[in-house]
Amino acid sequence: MTRSDRTRSTARLEPARVTALDDIDFTRIVRPGDTVLWTQGAGEPLPLIERLLAQRHAIGGFDVMFGGAGFTDVVRPEHADAISFTGLGAVGCQRALCRAGVMEVLPIHLSELSRLITSGTLRIDVVLAQVSEGPGGELSLSAAGGCAAAAVSGARTVIAEVNEQAPWTFSRHTFDAGLIDLAVRTSRPLVEIPGRPPSTVDSAIAAQVAGLVSHGATLQLGIGAVPAAVAGLLTGHRDLGLHSGVIGDAVVDLIESGAVTNTAKPMDRGVSVTGGLLGTRRLFDFAHRNEGLRVDPVDHTHAPDVLRRLPRFTAINSALEVDLSGQVSAEVAGSAYVGTIGGQVDFVRGALASPGGRSIIALPSRTTSGKTRIVPRLSSGIVTTARADADAIVTEYGVAELRGTSISERVRRMVRIAHPDDRESLNRLAYDQVAGVRKG
């Protein structure tokens, strides 16, 4: 069925479009040279993906584009015998694809993704989506907003997994059931991404970060031990807002503590906004039909015009390395792609444009093997966030306030938050770097 066949908008899924999983023949749906995209994170439609991969040789060569991160091992490097992979970075299962050299990386900001898809610059032919069905038959994209709405609107074919166990979530995007060509009904648990307990270093970093968050701030928190620990330290704050690319279980306690009210936001007032749910059943149950939480598409969660209007927007992000002038690397370690641009620059610049906003880059002073992460020069040479966008850099040893400071002053402040055993060598190496900048 082509897009021209889907002419009638409807809130309900028509019974004639529902079929059994075993009856879906991807050789009649995906053409050689097509690009397939599916909802990501906890929203992966795993039964559909597994069936697609099983039929890959019969289809012929086609492409898969990841519009986010996956957290299962359902897609593996050996599938590159018939599929070309493209993605935004080495996050989750895509790290193995990058390590094996079978995935091309798209170095783009998440805020651009929907526009690149709707303009046709990134062509999506077939979309696989996990959706949830409400009691009245209305559909939601459940745990994953992302770029699915943009991809669905222009794709030739859309196939949905209607998962009975997926949370039904509110969104500014109303999912049109009339755009679905085929659907299968399932009842299975979503992919869970449990957090790990924070280490001593994580807790020390979180304490430094929490000290930078003001009452009434609108938070962007990712997932991981440090964001979770930060959330745990903010339960005594007042009138916080939440506007984040993804959220994990830790925000449930933060919201239920009463610290998050979203009353200071000029838009989405009273509503926490995220682009995806990456957690456990606790988070999914919390989000289910919760009018105080919205799972929105990336063209809202990462839009510059939205972020700059959020008062005291406080973006908390991580890094692999930060150099002494404030340049941030979040993508490549040495020669290996292990991270992503993602929404970091979107959120950093949104925070800098926000009245009273803060951009915080938080990282341990050393790797687990003892190598310094505060460096004279980025080891990969690849800059994710420019030094002109540097604000606060945080390690377990303190905060380096870099906004509005000279390079030589930045060097002094960055050295102070490095591991004590690395400071002497960094000072020695810094002299040549700063002198070189001055001579240039």
Coordinates of C-alpha atoms in Angstrom, one line a residue:
M1 CA 0.0 0.0 0.0
T2 CA 1.4 3.4 -1.0
R3 CA 1.1 6.7 0.8
S4 CA -1.6 7.8 -1.7
D5 CA -3.8 5.0 -0.5
R6 CA -3.9 6.4 3.0
T7 CA -6.2 9.3 2.4
R8 CA -8.5 9.2 5.4
S9 CA -7.5 10.4 8.8
T10 CA -8.9 8.4 11.7
A11 CA -8.3 8.2 15.4
R12 CA -8.9 4.4 15.4
L13 CA -7.0 1.6 13.8
E14 CA -9.2 -0.1 11.2
P15 CA -9.6 -3.9 11.8
A16 CA -8.9 -4.6 8.1
R17 CA -5.3 -3.3 8.6
V18 CA -4.5 -5.6 11.6
T19 CA -2.8 -8.9 10.7
A20 CA -0.8 -11.7 12.3
L21 CA 3.0 -11.3 12.7
D22 CA 3.6 -14.4 10.7
D23 CA 1.6 -13.0 7.8
I24 CA 3.9 -10.0 7.4
D25 CA 6.1 -10.5 4.3
F26 CA 8.8 -7.8 4.2
T27 CA 9.8 -8.9 0.8
R28 CA 6.6 -7.3 -0.4
I29 CA 7.0 -4.2 1.7
V30 CA 10.7 -3.3 1.7
R31 CA 12.3 -2.8 -1.7
P32 CA 16.0 -3.0 -2.5
G33 CA 17.6 0.4 -1.8
D34 CA 14.9 1.4 0.6
T35 CA 15.6 3.1 4.0
V36 CA 13.9 1.7 7.0
L37 CA 13.6 3.5 10.3
W38 CA 12.0 2.3 13.6
T39 CA 11.1 3.9 16.9
Q40 CA 14.0 3.6 19.3
G41 CA 14.9 3.1 23.0
A42 CA 12.1 1.4 25.0
G43 CA 9.9 2.0 21.9
E44 CA 11.6 -0.6 19.7
P45 CA 9.0 -2.8 17.9
L46 CA 11.1 -5.9 18.5
P47 CA 8.9 -8.5 16.9
L48 CA 8.8 -6.5 13.7
I49 CA 12.5 -5.9 13.7
E50 CA 13.3 -9.5 14.3
R51 CA 11.1 -10.5 11.4
L52 CA 12.6 -7.9 9.1
L53 CA 16.1 -9.1 9.9
A54 CA 15.2 -12.7 9.3
Q55 CA 14.0 -11.8 5.8
R56 CA 16.9 -9.5 4.9
H57 CA 18.5 -11.8 2.4
A58 CA 15.3 -12.3 0.5
I59 CA 14.7 -8.6 0.3
G60 CA 18.1 -7.7 -1.1
G61 CA 20.3 -4.8 -0.1
F62 CA 18.5 -2.1 1.9
D63 CA 19.4 0.6 4.5
V64 CA 18.5 1.0 8.2
M65 CA 18.7 4.5 9.7
F66 CA 18.7 4.8 13.5
G67 CA 17.1 8.0 14.6
G68 CA 18.1 7.4 18.2
A69 CA 19.6 4.7 20.5
G70 CA 18.7 1.1 20.8
F71 CA 19.4 -1.0 23.9
T72 CA 19.0 -4.6 22.8
D73 CA 21.3 -6.9 20.9
V74 CA 18.6 -7.7 18.3
V75 CA 20.7 -5.8 15.6
R76 CA 24.2 -7.2 15.3
P77 CA 27.2 -6.6 13.0
E78 CA 26.6 -9.8 11.1
H79 CA 23.4 -8.3 9.8
A80 CA 25.5 -6.0 7.6
D81 CA 25.7 -8.9 5.1
A82 CA 22.5 -7.5 3.6
I83 CA 21.9 -4.2 5.4
S84 CA 23.7 -0.8 5.4
F85 CA 23.5 0.9 8.7
T86 CA 23.5 4.7 9.4
G87 CA 23.0 6.3 12.8
L88 CA 23.7 9.4 15.0
G89 CA 26.4 7.8 17.0
A90 CA 27.7 4.9 19.1
V91 CA 25.0 4.8 21.8
G92 CA 23.6 1.5 23.1
C93 CA 23.7 -1.4 20.6
Q94 CA 25.0 0.9 17.9
R95 CA 28.4 1.0 19.6
A96 CA 29.0 -2.6 18.5
L97 CA 28.1 -1.7 14.9
C98 CA 30.5 1.3 15.0
R99 CA 33.2 -0.9 16.5
A100 CA 32.8 -3.4 13.8
G101 CA 33.0 -0.7 11.1
V102 CA 29.5 -1.4 9.7
M103 CA 27.7 1.8 10.6
E104 CA 28.1 5.2 9.1
V105 CA 27.7 8.1 11.5
L106 CA 25.6 11.2 10.7
P107 CA 27.2 14.1 12.5
I108 CA 24.1 16.2 13.0
H109 CA 22.2 17.9 15.8
L110 CA 19.0 16.2 17.0
S111 CA 17.2 19.5 16.5
E112 CA 17.8 19.2 12.7
L113 CA 16.7 15.5 12.4
S114 CA 12.9 16.0 11.7
R115 CA 13.6 18.8 9.2
L116 CA 16.1 16.7 7.3
I117 CA 13.5 13.9 7.1
T118 CA 10.5 16.0 6.1
S119 CA 12.6 17.8 3.5
G120 CA 13.7 14.6 1.9
T121 CA 17.3 15.1 2.6
L122 CA 17.2 12.0 4.7
R123 CA 14.7 9.7 2.8
I124 CA 12.7 7.3 4.9
D125 CA 10.7 4.7 2.9
V126 CA 9.4 2.3 5.6
V127 CA 8.7 3.0 9.3
L128 CA 8.2 0.4 12.0
A129 CA 6.6 1.9 15.1
Q130 CA 5.6 0.6 18.5
V131 CA 2.4 2.3 19.6
S132 CA -0.1 2.1 22.5
E133 CA -3.8 2.0 22.1
G134 CA -6.1 3.9 24.5
P135 CA -9.5 2.7 25.7
G136 CA -11.2 4.6 23.0
G137 CA -8.9 3.2 20.3
E138 CA -6.8 6.3 20.1
L139 CA -3.1 5.7 19.5
S140 CA 0.1 7.1 21.0
L141 CA 3.8 6.7 20.3
S142 CA 4.1 5.5 23.9
A143 CA 7.8 5.6 25.1
A144 CA 9.4 7.2 22.1
G145 CA 8.8 10.5 20.5
G146 CA 12.0 11.3 18.6
C147 CA 11.7 11.7 14.9
A148 CA 8.9 9.0 14.4
A149 CA 6.2 11.6 13.6
A150 CA 8.3 13.2 10.9
A151 CA 9.2 9.8 9.4
V152 CA 5.6 8.4 9.5
S153 CA 4.2 11.5 7.7
G154 CA 6.4 11.0 4.6
A155 CA 7.0 7.2 4.5
R156 CA 5.6 5.0 1.8
T157 CA 4.7 2.3 4.2
V158 CA 4.1 2.3 8.0
I159 CA 3.8 -0.9 10.0
A160 CA 2.9 -0.7 13.7
E161 CA 3.2 -3.0 16.7
V162 CA 0.3 -2.3 18.9
N163 CA 1.7 -3.4 22.3
E164 CA -0.9 -3.9 25.0
Q165 CA 1.8 -3.4 27.7
A166 CA 3.2 -0.2 26.3
P167 CA 2.2 2.9 28.3
W168 CA -0.2 5.3 26.6
T169 CA 1.4 8.7 26.8
F170 CA 0.2 12.2 26.0
S171 CA 2.0 14.2 23.3
R172 CA 1.7 17.4 21.3
H173 CA 1.7 15.0 18.3
T174 CA -1.6 13.3 17.7
F175 CA -0.8 9.9 16.1
D176 CA -3.0 9.4 13.0
A177 CA -4.1 5.8 12.8
G178 CA -5.0 6.4 9.2
L179 CA -1.3 6.5 8.3
I180 CA -0.8 2.9 9.4
D181 CA -0.8 0.4 6.5
L182 CA -0.4 -2.8 8.6
A183 CA -0.5 -3.5 12.3
V184 CA 0.1 -6.5 14.6
R185 CA -1.1 -6.8 18.1
T186 CA 1.2 -8.0 20.9
S187 CA 1.4 -8.0 24.6
R188 CA 5.0 -8.0 25.8
P189 CA 7.1 -6.0 28.3
L190 CA 9.0 -3.1 27.0
V191 CA 12.8 -3.0 26.9
E192 CA 14.0 -1.9 30.3
I193 CA 17.1 0.2 31.0
P194 CA 17.7 0.1 34.7
G195 CA 20.1 2.6 36.3
R196 CA 23.2 1.6 38.2
P197 CA 24.0 2.9 41.7
P198 CA 26.2 6.0 41.7
S199 CA 29.9 5.5 42.6
T200 CA 31.7 7.7 45.1
V201 CA 33.0 9.8 42.2
D202 CA 29.5 10.0 40.6
S203 CA 28.0 11.3 43.9
A204 CA 30.8 13.9 44.3
I205 CA 30.1 15.2 40.8
A206 CA 26.4 15.2 41.4
A207 CA 26.9 17.3 44.6
Q208 CA 28.8 19.9 42.6
V209 CA 26.2 20.0 39.9
A210 CA 23.2 20.3 42.3
G211 CA 24.8 23.3 43.8
L212 CA 24.5 25.1 40.4
V213 CA 20.7 24.4 40.1
S214 CA 18.5 27.3 41.2
H215 CA 14.9 27.1 42.4
G216 CA 12.6 27.6 39.5
A217 CA 15.1 26.2 37.0
T218 CA 13.9 24.1 34.1
L219 CA 16.1 21.0 33.9
Q220 CA 17.4 18.9 31.1
L221 CA 18.6 15.6 32.6
G222 CA 19.8 12.6 30.7
I223 CA 20.1 9.1 32.0
G224 CA 23.0 7.6 33.9
A225 CA 24.4 7.5 37.4
V226 CA 25.3 11.2 37.6
P227 CA 21.9 12.6 36.4
A228 CA 20.1 10.1 38.7
A229 CA 22.2 11.2 41.7
V230 CA 21.6 14.9 40.8
A231 CA 17.8 14.3 40.7
G232 CA 18.1 12.7 44.1
L233 CA 19.7 15.8 45.5
L234 CA 17.1 18.2 44.1
T235 CA 14.0 16.9 45.9
G236 CA 14.2 19.9 48.3
H237 CA 14.1 22.4 45.5
R238 CA 11.0 24.4 44.6
D239 CA 9.1 25.0 41.4
L240 CA 11.5 23.1 39.1
G241 CA 10.6 22.4 35.5
L242 CA 11.5 19.4 33.4
H243 CA 12.2 19.5 29.6
S244 CA 14.6 16.7 28.6
G245 CA 15.5 14.6 25.6
V246 CA 15.1 11.4 27.6
I247 CA 14.3 10.6 31.2
G248 CA 14.9 7.7 33.5
D249 CA 13.4 6.3 36.7
A250 CA 15.1 9.0 38.8
V251 CA 12.8 11.7 37.7
V252 CA 9.8 9.8 39.2
D253 CA 11.0 10.5 42.7
L254 CA 11.9 14.1 41.8
I255 CA 8.4 14.7 40.5
E256 CA 6.6 12.9 43.3
S257 CA 8.6 14.9 45.9
G258 CA 6.8 18.0 44.7
A259 CA 10.0 19.7 43.6
V260 CA 8.9 19.7 40.0
T261 CA 5.8 21.8 39.3
N262 CA 6.6 23.2 35.9
T263 CA 4.8 26.4 36.9
A264 CA 7.6 28.8 35.9
K265 CA 7.6 27.7 32.2
P266 CA 5.8 30.1 29.8
M267 CA 4.9 27.1 27.7
D268 CA 4.0 23.5 28.6
R269 CA 3.0 25.0 32.0
G270 CA 2.3 22.3 34.6
V271 CA 3.7 19.5 32.3
S272 CA 7.0 17.7 32.3
V273 CA 8.3 17.2 28.7
T274 CA 10.6 14.5 27.4
G275 CA 11.4 12.9 24.1
G276 CA 11.6 9.4 25.4
L277 CA 11.3 7.1 28.4
L278 CA 14.4 5.1 29.2
G279 CA 13.9 3.2 32.4
T280 CA 12.0 0.4 34.0
R281 CA 8.4 -0.6 34.5
R282 CA 8.2 1.9 37.3
L283 CA 8.8 4.8 34.9
F284 CA 6.4 3.3 32.3
D285 CA 3.6 2.9 34.8
F286 CA 4.2 6.5 36.0
A287 CA 3.9 7.8 32.5
H288 CA 0.8 5.8 31.5
R289 CA -2.1 8.2 30.9
N290 CA -0.3 10.8 33.1
E291 CA -1.5 14.3 32.0
G292 CA 1.4 15.9 33.8
L293 CA 4.0 14.2 31.5
R294 CA 4.3 14.5 27.7
V295 CA 6.4 12.4 25.3
D296 CA 7.0 14.9 22.4
P297 CA 8.8 14.8 19.1
V298 CA 12.4 16.0 18.7
D299 CA 11.3 19.1 16.8
H300 CA 9.8 20.3 20.1
T301 CA 12.1 18.8 22.7
H302 CA 15.3 20.1 21.0
A303 CA 14.0 23.2 19.2
P304 CA 16.2 26.3 19.8
D305 CA 13.2 28.6 19.9
V306 CA 11.6 26.5 22.6
L307 CA 14.7 26.1 24.7
R308 CA 15.7 29.8 24.8
R309 CA 12.2 30.7 26.2
L310 CA 12.5 28.3 29.1
P311 CA 13.5 30.4 32.2
R312 CA 16.7 29.4 33.9
F313 CA 17.0 26.4 31.5
T314 CA 19.7 24.2 33.1
A315 CA 21.3 21.7 30.8
I316 CA 23.3 18.9 32.3
N317 CA 25.4 16.9 29.9
S318 CA 28.4 14.6 30.0
A319 CA 31.7 14.3 28.0
L320 CA 34.5 12.0 27.2
E321 CA 37.2 14.8 27.5
V322 CA 37.3 18.5 28.0
D323 CA 40.4 20.5 27.0
L324 CA 41.9 23.3 29.0
S325 CA 40.2 26.0 26.9
G326 CA 36.7 24.4 27.3
Q327 CA 36.4 22.4 24.1
V328 CA 34.2 19.3 24.7
S329 CA 34.5 15.9 23.1
A330 CA 31.5 13.6 23.4
E331 CA 31.9 11.5 20.4
V332 CA 35.3 9.9 19.8
A333 CA 37.8 8.4 22.2
G334 CA 41.1 8.1 20.4
S335 CA 40.1 6.7 17.1
A336 CA 36.9 4.9 18.3
Y337 CA 33.4 6.3 17.9
V338 CA 31.9 5.7 21.3
G339 CA 29.4 8.6 21.8
T340 CA 27.2 11.0 19.8
I341 CA 26.5 14.6 19.2
G342 CA 22.9 14.0 20.0
G343 CA 21.2 16.9 21.6
Q344 CA 24.2 18.2 23.5
V345 CA 24.9 21.3 21.5
D346 CA 21.1 22.0 21.1
F347 CA 20.8 22.0 24.9
V348 CA 24.0 23.9 25.6
R349 CA 23.1 26.7 23.3
G350 CA 19.5 26.7 24.5
A351 CA 20.7 27.1 28.0
L352 CA 23.1 30.0 27.1
A353 CA 20.2 31.8 25.3
S354 CA 17.8 31.2 28.2
P355 CA 17.4 34.0 30.8
G356 CA 19.4 32.8 33.8
G357 CA 20.2 29.5 32.0
R358 CA 23.2 27.3 32.8
S359 CA 25.0 24.8 30.6
I360 CA 26.8 22.2 32.8
I361 CA 29.2 19.6 31.4
A362 CA 29.9 17.0 34.1
L363 CA 32.6 14.3 33.9
P364 CA 35.0 12.4 36.2
S365 CA 38.5 13.8 36.3
R366 CA 39.9 10.5 35.2
T367 CA 38.9 7.4 33.2
T368 CA 38.5 4.1 35.0
S369 CA 42.0 3.2 33.9
G370 CA 43.4 6.4 35.4
K371 CA 43.9 8.5 32.3
T372 CA 43.1 12.2 32.7
R373 CA 39.9 13.4 31.1
I374 CA 40.9 17.1 31.5
V375 CA 43.5 17.4 28.7
P376 CA 45.7 20.0 27.0
R377 CA 44.2 19.0 23.6
L378 CA 41.4 16.6 22.7
S379 CA 42.9 13.3 21.9
S380 CA 40.6 12.7 18.9
G381 CA 40.8 16.3 17.6
I382 CA 37.0 16.2 17.2
V383 CA 35.1 19.0 19.0
T384 CA 31.5 18.3 19.9
T385 CA 30.8 21.6 21.8
A386 CA 33.0 24.6 21.0
R387 CA 34.8 26.5 23.6
A388 CA 32.8 29.6 22.7
D389 CA 29.8 27.7 24.2
A390 CA 31.6 26.7 27.4
D391 CA 29.9 27.6 30.7
A392 CA 30.4 25.4 33.7
I393 CA 32.7 22.3 33.6
V394 CA 32.3 20.0 36.6
T395 CA 34.4 17.2 38.0
E396 CA 34.4 15.6 41.5
Y397 CA 37.0 18.3 42.4
G398 CA 34.9 21.3 41.7
V399 CA 33.4 23.7 39.1
A400 CA 35.3 25.6 36.5
E401 CA 33.3 28.7 35.5
L402 CA 34.5 29.4 32.0
R403 CA 31.8 31.7 30.6
G404 CA 33.3 35.1 29.7
T405 CA 36.8 34.2 30.7
S406 CA 40.1 34.4 28.8
I407 CA 42.0 31.3 27.6
S408 CA 44.7 31.7 30.2
E409 CA 42.1 32.1 33.0
R410 CA 40.3 29.0 31.6
V411 CA 43.5 27.0 31.8
R412 CA 44.0 27.9 35.5
R413 CA 40.4 27.1 36.4
M414 CA 40.4 23.8 34.4
V415 CA 43.6 22.6 36.0
R416 CA 42.1 23.2 39.5
I417 CA 39.3 20.7 38.8
A418 CA 41.6 18.0 37.3
H419 CA 42.8 15.1 39.4
P420 CA 45.5 16.4 41.9
D421 CA 48.0 14.0 40.5
D422 CA 47.5 15.4 37.0
R423 CA 47.7 19.1 37.8
E424 CA 51.5 19.6 37.6
S425 CA 51.8 17.9 34.2
L426 CA 48.7 19.9 32.9
N427 CA 50.3 23.1 34.1
R428 CA 53.5 22.3 32.3
L429 CA 51.8 21.4 29.1
A430 CA 49.4 24.3 29.3
Y431 CA 52.2 26.8 29.1
D432 CA 53.0 25.7 25.5
Q433 CA 49.4 25.7 24.5
V434 CA 48.6 29.1 25.9
A435 CA 51.8 30.6 24.5
G436 CA 51.0 29.1 21.1
V437 CA 47.6 30.7 21.1
R438 CA 49.1 34.0 21.9
K439 CA 51.7 33.8 19.2
G440 CA 49.0 32.8 16.7

